[in-house]
XYZ file of C-alpha atoms in Angstrom:
725
model
C -24.663 -5.117 26.624
C -25.368 -7.210 23.511
C -28.731 -8.646 22.621
C -27.773 -12.069 24.043
C -26.449 -10.635 27.285
C -22.748 -10.551 26.330
C -20.449 -7.584 26.290
C -19.321 -6.830 22.735
C -15.619 -7.152 21.957
C -15.597 -4.033 19.771
C -17.587 -0.885 19.186
C -18.158 1.301 16.154
C -18.451 5.084 16.176
C -19.161 7.477 13.299
C -16.556 10.105 12.526
C -16.953 13.562 13.996
C -17.443 16.694 11.940
C -19.773 15.076 9.396
C -22.128 18.076 9.421
C -19.229 20.306 8.410
C -18.119 17.935 5.648
C -21.610 17.469 4.238
C -22.218 21.231 4.252
C -18.930 21.712 2.432
C -19.834 19.029 -0.132
C -23.270 20.574 -0.710
C -21.771 24.029 -1.257
C -19.235 22.639 -3.733
C -22.073 20.902 -5.569
C -23.941 24.220 -5.890
C -20.764 25.878 -7.162
C -20.339 23.113 -9.757
C -23.909 23.651 -10.948
C -23.173 27.354 -11.549
C -19.965 26.467 -13.427
C -21.838 24.021 -15.659
C -24.544 26.610 -16.323
C -21.871 29.133 -17.318
C -20.194 26.670 -19.665
C -23.483 25.904 -21.410
C -24.814 29.499 -21.467
C -21.679 31.259 -22.730
C -20.776 28.905 -25.526
C -18.278 30.742 -27.804
C -18.742 31.059 -31.541
C -15.047 30.417 -32.255
C -12.708 27.874 -30.658
C -15.760 25.960 -29.522
C -13.999 22.598 -29.356
C -11.471 23.927 -26.868
C -14.392 25.199 -24.762
C -16.114 21.808 -25.046
C -12.915 20.101 -23.927
C -12.749 22.285 -20.833
C -16.387 21.536 -20.071
C -15.859 17.781 -20.450
C -12.779 17.909 -18.193
C -14.735 19.824 -15.562
C -17.614 17.350 -15.791
C -15.100 14.555 -15.189
C -13.630 16.338 -12.156
C -17.163 16.880 -10.850
C -18.018 13.213 -11.265
C -14.829 12.159 -9.469
C -15.582 14.638 -6.688
C -19.003 12.974 -6.340
C -17.252 9.601 -5.911
C -14.926 10.965 -3.209
C -17.912 12.451 -1.382
C -19.597 9.042 -1.342
C -16.445 7.483 0.132
C -16.125 10.152 2.849
C -19.829 10.604 3.533
C -20.061 8.243 6.502
C -16.646 7.037 7.757
C -16.657 4.889 10.881
C -13.938 4.196 13.410
C -13.704 1.162 15.632
C -12.215 0.350 19.007
C -11.615 -3.021 20.664
C -11.901 -4.422 24.191
C -8.939 -6.758 24.583
C -9.570 -7.129 28.312
C -12.947 -8.723 27.543
C -11.262 -11.037 25.039
C -8.761 -12.178 27.696
C -11.476 -12.757 30.295
C -13.631 -14.703 27.854
C -10.950 -16.968 26.354
C -8.185 -18.851 28.130
C -4.868 -19.150 26.278
C -5.635 -22.680 25.107
C -9.025 -21.548 23.823
C -7.576 -18.848 21.573
C -7.379 -19.724 17.880
C -4.152 -20.368 16.052
C -2.849 -17.733 13.640
C -0.730 -18.358 10.557
C 1.475 -15.424 9.534
C 2.644 -15.081 5.924
C 5.680 -12.971 5.024
C 6.543 -12.645 1.331
C 9.864 -11.714 -0.262
C 10.997 -11.984 -3.874
C 14.512 -10.643 -4.436
C 17.394 -10.455 -1.908
C 18.983 -7.628 -3.913
C 15.937 -5.355 -3.564
C 14.723 -6.726 -0.229
C 17.792 -7.308 1.976
C 17.696 -10.504 4.066
C 18.449 -8.510 7.238
C 15.267 -6.508 6.682
C 13.273 -9.670 5.969
C 14.340 -11.486 9.150
C 13.759 -8.388 11.263
C 10.160 -8.446 10.047
C 9.932 -12.193 10.742
C 11.259 -11.739 14.280
C 8.792 -8.910 14.889
C 5.779 -11.114 14.122
C 7.209 -14.067 16.048
C 7.271 -11.855 19.160
C 3.550 -11.016 19.252
C 1.880 -10.841 22.657
C 0.094 -14.098 21.956
C 0.579 -17.732 22.987
C 3.653 -18.692 20.901
C 2.524 -22.264 20.303
C -0.561 -20.777 18.609
C 1.583 -18.871 16.072
C 3.075 -20.233 12.849
C 5.234 -17.956 10.709
C 5.795 -18.756 7.018
C 8.348 -17.016 4.825
C 7.683 -17.295 1.087
C 10.910 -16.706 -0.851
C 10.074 -16.207 -4.518
C 13.733 -15.469 -5.181
C 14.660 -18.996 -3.987
C 17.801 -17.571 -2.404
C 20.024 -19.571 -0.078
C 21.042 -16.180 1.317
C 17.491 -15.603 2.539
C 17.331 -19.150 3.911
C 20.594 -18.610 5.788
C 19.254 -15.357 7.237
C 16.090 -17.134 8.394
C 18.197 -19.895 9.958
C 20.119 -17.255 11.909
C 16.833 -15.634 12.953
C 15.485 -18.975 14.234
C 18.428 -19.128 16.629
C 18.272 -15.502 17.695
C 14.538 -15.899 18.417
C 15.462 -17.984 21.479
C 16.941 -14.809 22.983
C 14.703 -12.182 21.407
C 11.270 -13.507 22.391
C 11.985 -13.751 26.163
C 13.574 -10.286 26.015
C 10.419 -8.873 24.373
C 8.194 -10.448 27.015
C 10.320 -9.211 29.890
C 10.670 -5.600 28.743
C 7.315 -5.431 26.896
C 9.277 -4.349 23.823
C 7.619 -2.108 21.217
C 8.251 -2.343 18.332
C 9.231 -6.013 18.288
C 11.466 -5.623 15.242
C 15.025 -5.715 16.668
C 16.289 -3.349 13.967
C 13.609 -0.747 14.689
C 13.774 -1.252 18.457
C 17.515 -0.718 18.850
C 17.421 2.274 16.490
C 14.703 4.070 18.450
C 15.047 2.907 22.070
C 17.877 4.104 24.317
C 19.659 1.839 26.756
C 17.783 1.604 30.103
C 19.666 3.435 32.853
C 17.475 2.877 35.940
C 18.084 -0.862 36.204
C 21.699 -2.074 35.962
C 20.667 -5.698 35.458
C 18.273 -4.831 32.638
C 20.830 -2.507 31.068
C 23.350 -5.347 31.013
C 20.818 -7.711 29.430
C 19.843 -4.990 26.922
C 23.483 -4.683 25.825
C 23.874 -8.468 25.541
C 20.810 -8.800 23.336
C 21.830 -5.827 21.209
C 25.307 -7.281 20.686
C 23.791 -10.668 19.790
C 21.559 -8.998 17.223
C 24.379 -6.956 15.725
C 26.571 -10.063 15.496
C 23.773 -11.908 13.684
C 23.182 -8.939 11.387
C 26.893 -8.685 10.557
C 27.058 -12.386 9.711
C 24.058 -12.100 7.407
C 25.347 -8.949 5.711
C 28.839 -10.344 5.191
C 27.493 -13.483 3.541
C 24.984 -11.446 1.510
C 27.860 -9.296 0.226
C 29.682 -12.481 -0.840
C 26.647 -13.490 -2.880
C 26.735 -17.106 -1.701
C 26.702 -19.167 1.476
C 30.177 -20.601 2.236
C 30.566 -24.353 2.496
C 31.240 -24.284 6.248
C 27.943 -22.467 6.795
C 26.047 -24.873 4.553
C 27.050 -27.706 6.873
C 25.025 -26.094 9.663
C 21.691 -27.295 8.225
C 20.671 -30.052 5.839
C 18.264 -27.671 4.142
C 21.116 -26.163 2.111
C 21.303 -29.449 0.192
C 18.075 -28.421 -1.565
C 19.994 -25.759 -3.501
C 22.000 -28.456 -5.259
C 18.930 -28.860 -7.492
C 18.302 -25.130 -8.068
C 19.164 -24.084 -11.619
C 18.069 -20.448 -11.211
C 15.546 -18.381 -9.193
C 13.053 -19.107 -11.997
C 13.817 -22.810 -12.428
C 13.857 -25.026 -9.342
C 11.781 -27.587 -7.422
C 9.788 -26.763 -4.287
C 11.860 -26.151 -1.183
C 10.123 -26.489 2.170
C 11.992 -26.374 5.461
C 10.472 -26.302 8.939
C 13.159 -24.526 10.940
C 11.173 -24.484 14.186
C 8.407 -27.006 14.803
C 6.112 -25.552 17.431
C 4.738 -29.052 18.134
C 8.181 -30.271 19.173
C 8.573 -30.091 22.991
C 12.256 -29.293 22.458
C 11.455 -26.140 20.440
C 11.835 -23.742 23.354
C 13.551 -20.443 24.126
C 16.126 -19.804 26.871
C 13.335 -19.531 29.459
C 11.803 -22.859 28.498
C 8.778 -21.313 26.778
C 7.515 -22.677 23.463
C 8.600 -21.032 20.207
C 6.328 -20.274 17.244
C 6.551 -22.588 14.253
C 8.853 -21.154 11.576
C 8.671 -22.378 7.968
C 10.660 -21.487 4.847
C 8.999 -22.031 1.453
C 10.278 -21.488 -2.073
C 7.539 -22.764 -4.371
C 8.471 -24.645 -7.525
C 9.083 -22.595 -10.662
C 9.543 -23.518 -14.307
C 10.387 -21.010 -17.078
C 7.461 -22.061 -19.277
C 4.830 -21.811 -16.512
C 3.532 -18.443 -15.302
C 3.950 -18.149 -11.527
C 1.448 -15.282 -10.915
C 3.808 -13.194 -8.794
C 2.819 -12.456 -5.172
C -0.702 -13.861 -5.598
C 0.735 -17.241 -6.594
C 3.089 -17.173 -3.607
C 0.225 -16.476 -1.196
C -1.885 -19.278 -2.638
C 0.985 -21.734 -2.210
C 1.287 -20.610 1.416
C -2.455 -21.075 1.984
C -2.244 -24.680 0.782
C 0.982 -25.579 2.565
C -0.079 -24.011 5.854
C -3.356 -25.959 5.746
C -1.281 -29.140 6.165
C 1.316 -27.854 8.628
C -0.704 -25.763 11.083
C -4.113 -25.037 9.498
C -4.840 -22.043 11.707
C -8.324 -20.567 11.219
C -6.904 -17.045 10.802
C -4.150 -15.792 8.500
C -2.141 -12.570 8.776
C -0.137 -11.517 5.722
C 2.513 -8.802 5.724
C 5.103 -7.599 3.239
C 8.707 -8.322 4.119
C 9.430 -4.628 4.739
C 6.425 -4.139 7.037
C 7.399 -5.021 10.595
C 5.049 -5.320 13.551
C 4.841 -2.082 15.500
C 2.101 -3.220 17.881
C 2.483 -6.558 19.657
C -1.249 -6.702 20.425
C -2.403 -6.412 16.793
C -3.509 -10.058 16.643
C -5.587 -9.722 19.802
C -7.174 -6.584 18.351
C -8.128 -8.459 15.172
C -9.575 -11.375 17.149
C -11.867 -8.976 19.002
C -13.694 -8.618 15.681
C -13.637 -12.270 14.609
C -14.636 -13.702 18.000
C -17.386 -11.205 18.789
C -20.536 -13.241 19.440
C -22.818 -10.755 17.721
C -21.164 -9.954 14.395
C -17.831 -11.763 14.311
C -19.070 -14.707 12.259
C -19.779 -12.494 9.219
C -16.356 -10.820 9.148
C -13.926 -12.127 6.525
C -10.931 -9.910 7.161
C -9.658 -7.083 9.336
C -7.612 -4.536 7.397
C -5.016 -2.408 9.162
C -3.774 0.779 7.485
C -0.373 0.933 5.833
C 2.039 3.300 7.539
C 5.676 4.001 6.777
C 8.686 4.250 9.042
C 11.015 6.043 6.624
C 8.904 9.037 5.565
C 10.556 12.434 5.731
C 8.950 15.122 7.874
C 7.166 16.687 4.910
C 6.729 13.481 2.876
C 8.627 14.597 -0.223
C 6.989 11.928 -2.427
C 3.593 12.159 -0.815
C 2.044 9.415 1.278
C -1.059 7.285 1.596
C -2.170 9.300 4.613
C -5.674 10.255 3.423
C -6.252 6.922 1.701
C -5.238 4.807 4.689
C -6.644 6.895 7.527
C -9.847 8.309 6.063
C -10.861 6.682 2.788
C -10.653 3.135 4.173
C -12.761 4.278 7.131
C -15.232 5.594 4.542
C -15.202 2.210 2.802
C -15.947 0.633 6.172
C -18.982 2.852 6.626
C -20.175 1.878 3.141
C -19.876 -1.878 3.647
C -16.251 -2.751 4.330
C -12.714 -1.716 3.370
C -10.911 -3.088 0.362
C -8.006 -5.469 0.929
C -4.724 -3.597 0.415
C -2.391 -6.598 0.221
C -0.590 -6.337 3.557
C -1.366 -5.829 7.221
C -4.561 -7.856 6.908
C -5.919 -10.697 9.064
C -8.106 -13.113 7.071
C -10.502 -15.845 8.029
C -9.215 -18.975 6.286
C -12.669 -20.015 5.072
C -13.283 -16.753 3.229
C -9.787 -16.648 1.728
C -10.245 -20.222 0.528
C -13.312 -19.270 -1.525
C -16.205 -20.199 0.758
C -19.403 -18.170 0.439
C -21.017 -16.694 3.502
C -24.307 -18.336 4.426
C -26.511 -18.774 7.460
C -25.450 -22.421 7.707
C -21.785 -21.449 7.718
C -22.505 -18.737 10.278
C -23.968 -21.356 12.644
C -20.857 -23.516 12.228
C -18.519 -20.585 12.879
C -20.407 -19.584 16.022
C -20.093 -23.121 17.390
C -16.435 -23.548 16.423
C -13.912 -24.339 19.142
C -10.273 -23.348 18.716
C -8.487 -25.616 21.189
C -7.687 -28.329 18.608
C -4.132 -29.562 18.168
C -2.575 -30.815 14.949
C -1.049 -34.253 15.299
C 1.697 -35.287 12.949
C 5.374 -35.463 12.190
C 7.101 -32.320 10.982
C 9.322 -34.284 8.619
C 6.291 -36.027 7.147
C 4.512 -32.742 6.559
C 7.644 -31.213 5.113
C 7.854 -33.793 2.339
C 4.122 -34.224 1.886
C 3.498 -30.488 1.391
C 6.005 -29.935 -1.407
C 3.468 -31.144 -3.951
C 1.092 -28.389 -2.802
C 3.721 -25.831 -3.837
C 4.418 -27.300 -7.268
C 3.937 -25.075 -10.296
C 1.439 -27.491 -11.882
C -0.761 -28.054 -8.828
C -3.244 -25.347 -9.800
C -3.872 -26.577 -13.345
C -7.596 -27.150 -13.923
C -8.441 -26.078 -10.366
C -10.340 -23.047 -8.999
C -7.165 -21.615 -7.423
C -6.625 -18.023 -8.482
C -10.177 -17.802 -9.828
C -12.644 -18.873 -7.137
C -10.217 -19.900 -4.385
C -7.403 -18.014 -2.757
C -5.873 -14.768 -3.997
C -7.070 -13.787 -7.468
C -4.776 -13.734 -10.525
C -6.610 -11.636 -13.074
C -5.285 -8.219 -12.077
C -2.037 -6.437 -11.246
C -3.744 -5.385 -8.005
C -4.570 -8.902 -6.869
C -5.298 -7.652 -3.359
C -8.134 -5.301 -4.352
C -9.695 -7.938 -6.612
C -9.445 -10.578 -3.877
C -11.132 -8.335 -1.321
C -13.901 -7.490 -3.763
C -14.403 -11.185 -4.522
C -14.727 -11.985 -0.818
C -17.249 -9.176 -0.308
C -19.232 -10.301 -3.360
C -19.717 -13.674 -1.629
C -21.595 -12.079 1.256
C -18.742 -11.530 3.726
C -18.114 -8.292 5.604
C -14.759 -6.679 6.273
C -13.707 -4.111 8.853
C -11.063 -1.409 9.033
C -9.166 -0.916 12.265
C -6.691 1.873 12.970
C -5.342 1.464 16.523
C -3.750 4.341 18.403
C -0.367 2.652 18.084
C 0.126 1.792 14.425
C 0.007 -1.953 13.874
C 2.643 -2.111 11.132
C 5.352 0.161 9.772
C 6.862 -0.338 6.333
C 9.183 1.380 3.917
C 7.880 3.851 1.361
C 9.628 4.594 -1.957
C 12.683 6.856 -1.631
C 12.893 8.090 -5.225
C 10.443 9.820 -7.525
C 10.716 7.079 -10.144
C 9.928 4.311 -7.641
C 6.831 6.224 -6.566
C 5.640 6.809 -10.127
C 6.281 3.195 -11.190
C 4.427 1.879 -8.147
C 1.383 4.036 -8.908
C 1.579 3.111 -12.578
C 1.133 -0.556 -11.614
C -1.685 0.280 -9.211
C -3.435 2.485 -11.771
C -3.205 -0.153 -14.494
C -4.462 -2.884 -12.174
C -7.432 -0.804 -11.073
C -8.295 -0.042 -14.698
C -8.092 -3.766 -15.477
C -10.747 -4.392 -12.849
C -13.022 -1.611 -14.110
C -12.951 -2.818 -17.730
C -13.320 -6.519 -16.969
C -15.986 -8.889 -15.760
C -14.816 -7.965 -12.263
C -16.183 -4.423 -12.539
C -17.693 -3.723 -9.089
C -21.097 -2.906 -10.618
C -21.240 -6.405 -12.127
C -19.088 -8.496 -9.828
C -20.438 -6.933 -6.656
C -24.102 -7.641 -7.180
C -26.164 -8.540 -5.192
C -24.113 -8.797 -1.978
C -22.239 -5.481 -2.149
C -24.296 -2.332 -1.485
C -24.310 0.241 -4.283
C -22.402 2.778 -2.174
C -19.582 0.251 -1.735
C -19.532 -0.491 -5.473
C -19.247 3.248 -6.124
C -16.526 3.537 -3.483
C -14.271 1.187 -5.460
C -14.431 3.650 -8.348
C -12.280 6.133 -6.432
C -9.347 3.823 -7.288
C -10.704 2.166 -10.440
C -10.751 5.617 -12.062
C -7.181 6.578 -11.194
C -5.914 5.925 -14.729
C -8.770 7.678 -16.626
C -8.128 10.740 -14.456
C -4.995 11.405 -16.481
C -6.856 12.646 -19.568
C -8.831 15.436 -17.902
C -5.772 16.442 -15.862
C -3.511 16.571 -18.920
C -6.078 18.708 -20.726
C -6.188 21.176 -17.836
C -2.396 21.244 -17.505
C -1.698 21.782 -21.210
C -4.608 23.522 -22.970
C -5.098 26.666 -20.796
C -1.391 27.511 -21.067
C -1.420 26.830 -24.805
C -4.435 29.121 -25.228
C -2.549 31.919 -23.454
C -0.128 31.945 -26.385
C -3.008 32.292 -28.828
C -4.991 34.824 -26.784
C -7.974 32.513 -26.205
C -9.845 32.997 -22.941
C -11.277 29.833 -21.395
C -12.693 31.226 -18.161
C -14.958 34.153 -17.232
C -13.405 37.518 -16.550
C -12.100 38.145 -13.074
C -14.476 41.119 -12.790
C -17.469 39.007 -13.873
C -19.848 37.551 -11.295
C -19.457 34.242 -13.107
C -15.918 34.090 -11.758
C -17.233 33.714 -8.219
C -18.254 30.025 -8.473
C -14.887 29.171 -10.061
C -13.016 30.970 -7.276
C -15.223 29.436 -4.594
C -14.918 25.853 -5.814
C -11.147 26.077 -6.325
C -10.388 27.877 -3.059
C -12.776 26.010 -0.722
C -11.926 22.622 -2.214
C -8.197 23.165 -1.667
C -8.664 24.634 1.818
C -10.725 21.608 2.818
C -8.020 19.333 1.416
C -5.393 21.158 3.500
C -7.458 21.020 6.693
C -8.166 17.328 6.142
C -4.481 16.543 5.587
C -3.322 18.445 8.675
C -6.134 16.902 10.765
C -4.764 13.483 9.823
C -1.325 14.395 11.165
C 0.375 15.948 8.132
C 2.159 19.277 7.739
C 1.401 22.218 5.457
C 4.558 21.537 3.424
C 3.592 17.890 3.357
C 0.248 18.872 1.848
C 2.033 20.948 -0.823
C 4.177 17.913 -1.660
C 1.018 15.810 -1.813
C -0.513 18.225 -4.356
C 2.686 18.085 -6.417
C 2.701 14.292 -6.423
C -1.033 14.274 -7.199
C -0.275 16.113 -10.456
C 2.890 14.133 -11.244
C 1.060 10.810 -10.833
C -1.921 11.894 -12.923
C 0.221 13.176 -15.802
C 2.686 10.245 -15.868
C 1.857 7.129 -13.822
C -1.800 7.015 -14.744
C -1.160 8.090 -18.340
C 1.263 5.220 -18.901
C -1.076 2.890 -17.003
C -3.941 3.769 -19.373
C -1.732 3.423 -22.466
C -0.301 0.085 -21.330
C -3.728 -1.345 -20.603
C -5.071 -0.200 -23.960
C -2.091 -1.861 -25.660
C -2.702 -4.991 -23.626
C -6.332 -5.116 -24.766
C -5.049 -5.159 -28.362
C -2.415 -7.773 -27.582
C 0.642 -5.499 -27.755
C 1.689 -5.653 -24.113
C 1.841 -8.041 -21.169
C 1.406 -7.465 -17.451
C 4.522 -7.279 -15.324
C 4.982 -7.039 -11.574
C 7.598 -4.500 -10.475
C 9.163 -4.847 -7.043
C 9.843 -1.542 -5.325
C 13.443 -1.365 -4.153
C 13.985 -1.181 -0.388
C 17.638 -0.120 -0.581
C 19.272 3.014 -1.925
C 22.857 4.177 -2.310
C 24.250 6.758 0.106
C 23.778 9.759 -2.209
C 20.164 8.887 -2.943
C 19.445 8.302 0.745
C 21.095 11.604 1.710
C 19.013 13.550 -0.830
C 15.877 11.790 0.375
C 16.582 12.754 3.997
C 17.178 16.340 2.851
C 13.866 16.217 0.913
C 15.564 16.813 -2.435
C 13.721 15.178 -5.304
C 15.640 12.363 -7.029
C 15.931 12.325 -10.843
C 18.989 10.110 -11.322
C 17.603 7.349 -13.551
C 16.235 8.005 -17.028
C 12.525 7.383 -17.589
C 9.950 8.426 -20.212
C 7.860 9.602 -17.270
C 10.469 12.283 -16.601
C 10.301 13.302 -20.253
C 6.573 13.991 -19.874
C 7.088 15.888 -16.619
C 9.915 18.009 -18.043
C 7.982 18.813 -21.232
C 4.877 19.955 -19.355
C 6.978 21.935 -16.878
C 8.853 23.776 -19.650
C 5.674 24.469 -21.559
C 4.016 26.111 -18.557
C 7.173 28.051 -17.720
C 7.360 29.436 -21.261
C 3.674 30.347 -21.071
C 4.229 32.259 -17.847
C 7.289 34.042 -19.253
C 5.279 35.072 -22.321
C 2.487 36.468 -20.151
C 4.900 38.441 -17.951
C 6.735 39.792 -21.021
C 3.502 40.893 -22.688
C 2.270 42.588 -19.527
C 5.460 44.611 -19.313
C 5.277 45.544 -22.988
C 1.704 46.844 -23.048
C 1.960 48.846 -19.810
C -1.458 50.444 -19.035
C -3.420 47.593 -20.576
C -2.056 44.961 -18.224
C -5.096 45.111 -15.930
C -7.389 44.475 -18.849
C -5.281 41.485 -19.865
C -5.379 40.139 -16.323
C -9.139 40.639 -16.171
C -9.637 38.554 -19.330
C -6.986 35.892 -18.738
C -6.737 36.025 -14.938
C -7.796 32.447 -14.250
C -5.435 31.042 -16.887
C -2.564 33.161 -15.589
C -3.209 31.983 -12.013
C -3.380 28.378 -13.203
C -0.071 28.848 -15.005
C 1.513 30.302 -11.852
C 0.293 27.332 -9.800
C 1.654 24.827 -12.318
C 5.030 26.562 -12.387
C 5.127 26.501 -8.574
C 4.279 22.793 -8.535
C 7.077 22.112 -11.030
C 9.800 23.985 -9.101
C 11.715 20.742 -8.302
C 11.703 19.943 -12.036
C 13.305 23.297 -12.880
C 15.846 22.840 -10.097
C 16.775 19.429 -11.458
C 17.090 20.753 -15.015
C 18.935 24.016 -14.488
C 20.380 24.425 -11.002
C 21.310 21.106 -9.387
C 25.023 20.205 -9.430
C 25.036 17.180 -7.083
C 26.353 13.771 -8.112
C 23.930 11.576 -9.995
C 23.064 7.967 -10.568
C 24.111 6.300 -13.755
C 21.946 7.034 -16.743
C 20.166 4.316 -18.657
C 23.060 4.137 -21.116
C 25.595 3.673 -18.294
C 27.151 7.158 -18.257
C 26.798 9.905 -15.622
C 24.185 12.338 -16.914
C 23.125 15.870 -15.927
C 20.061 16.106 -13.736
C 16.923 15.667 -15.814
C 18.116 18.031 -18.572
C 18.705 15.176 -20.985
C 15.290 13.654 -20.244
C 13.651 15.700 -23.028
């Protein structure tokens, strides 16, 4: 029972096993102290700079470990009471929710995938007349518009079907792929087949027109909206296009059962070649402004176009936080974790498992999770730049949500185009103090930090049934490029006026400011990692020992820290639902990202600071050819496309392999003295073995793989990875 006599709509519980984790962290800290004492006490007379480099790298790893401990020190997990929400609010008293879906390129993000996501969020278990779905098409493609038009028609069948069968997930593509035909009820089985055939017919129409590359004239006659493309010069040069395909305020906008349909809006904001459009952040800000005139819902959910709804009650879960009488008024956004539908069993390219399931819960315990750009429900006031205050809190507590917007859809459609013009934001606070922020490649993280710095709280919620499922990268290069952008964006934040230790004061607690460093320091991590990957192996060639002897008692803290730290990492990963092989792949990708993605991120940002480079937003492809997809399903690492990142990986892999071969050869040659050699160089030899094991897929790609390949950068078929160096 709450302090005012109400039953709370959510509860918060600390994570279990904290005593074990804190004991582990304390023991690692003691081990680190012994290692530091050894480094200082046994300072060599010769090769001292190599020794200093090792010490500095270990100090960096220790500092980063301290940051991770802060993040995981007090994670909290939350649960909601949707039954209390339903008993407290009638349908007409529930607030409206605007849903933003963003797409940018129909070649990388197929229209069939986009509309399946749109249909999934239209089918939420929520009063449909309270939902408004907006699709932002930054590719300004008539193919995407045609697909959305088809989806608006299919929604008349799909939404009643979802209500009747309580469909989960509500994405038709995902549902029909994972759910067998019902056999117990002949009537329902017949309806199931009818709906499936209707969906497949719609999908085939969309795919056939997408393969043509243009919408035929007879299809363009189906809707006046296609006339807008007569004024489109290119995807980067066109006026604003705004089409309301379903107007939820229209009494004739109903499904086959006579129930209201959600509002459905298509938006392609204006673009001009000479005006920077600020990528996804600019698209979201245009949607915020346009939606404020069309529906103006007090809450906004944004999802990526590849991230369909997997839990039809996700909106009700989020509202349990916002509408809680005790603490709801101070909550700016509810962040759901990202999860992926296309991961292989052992997650060949790693995953965001620990980040999304544990680290964000740790953020929540320290003051609130960061905003990760998708799967997030925002309060419109906070996203529009308002600061939290006691006066605002009083207004929010007294707010009623049964208001209706009066107006003509056609009037709004024309009136709102100016809000999506490319010059609207000139000399305004948009992108700086209002809306999604522009000054970083990771606009989501910066936006969340800005909201928290204005006094708002955020919460992390991970329901038993995952709220959203998306598509992870299916090639090594896509993964590395994605993390390169993230690493560079995080470094931008750290080295700017938006550094959490400056930007976050005084409304963000120190432990939350420190928590942001776990990502802000991704790029700087590359230098210590590269030193550890390269220098110990190099010193093996020259006979320089960098660690204590295996027989020495000083080797114990090194062994303890390395072994216990990795065992804890494995236990943590498996506890979160991963596999042992998945953890090994995660360790491999951890090293690959640190030695390539974050290295190039650091270099690019340094060049940008000196004016030699500009920021660019890379869209991760959501489609792959059959060979690439087959190798991904078989968990075979993909090296088809040339990249300088592969050159770095191949060089480091060969260097460590040669170092290991040299050690093995020398041990055979000297016979009886091999134990003495192992005693002196044991730690370096073990490190070399581990690095060679991690790089096994690199060696396979260079020397053993014979499968067909993608085209090389110069347009010719190329051997796997061998020509990368």
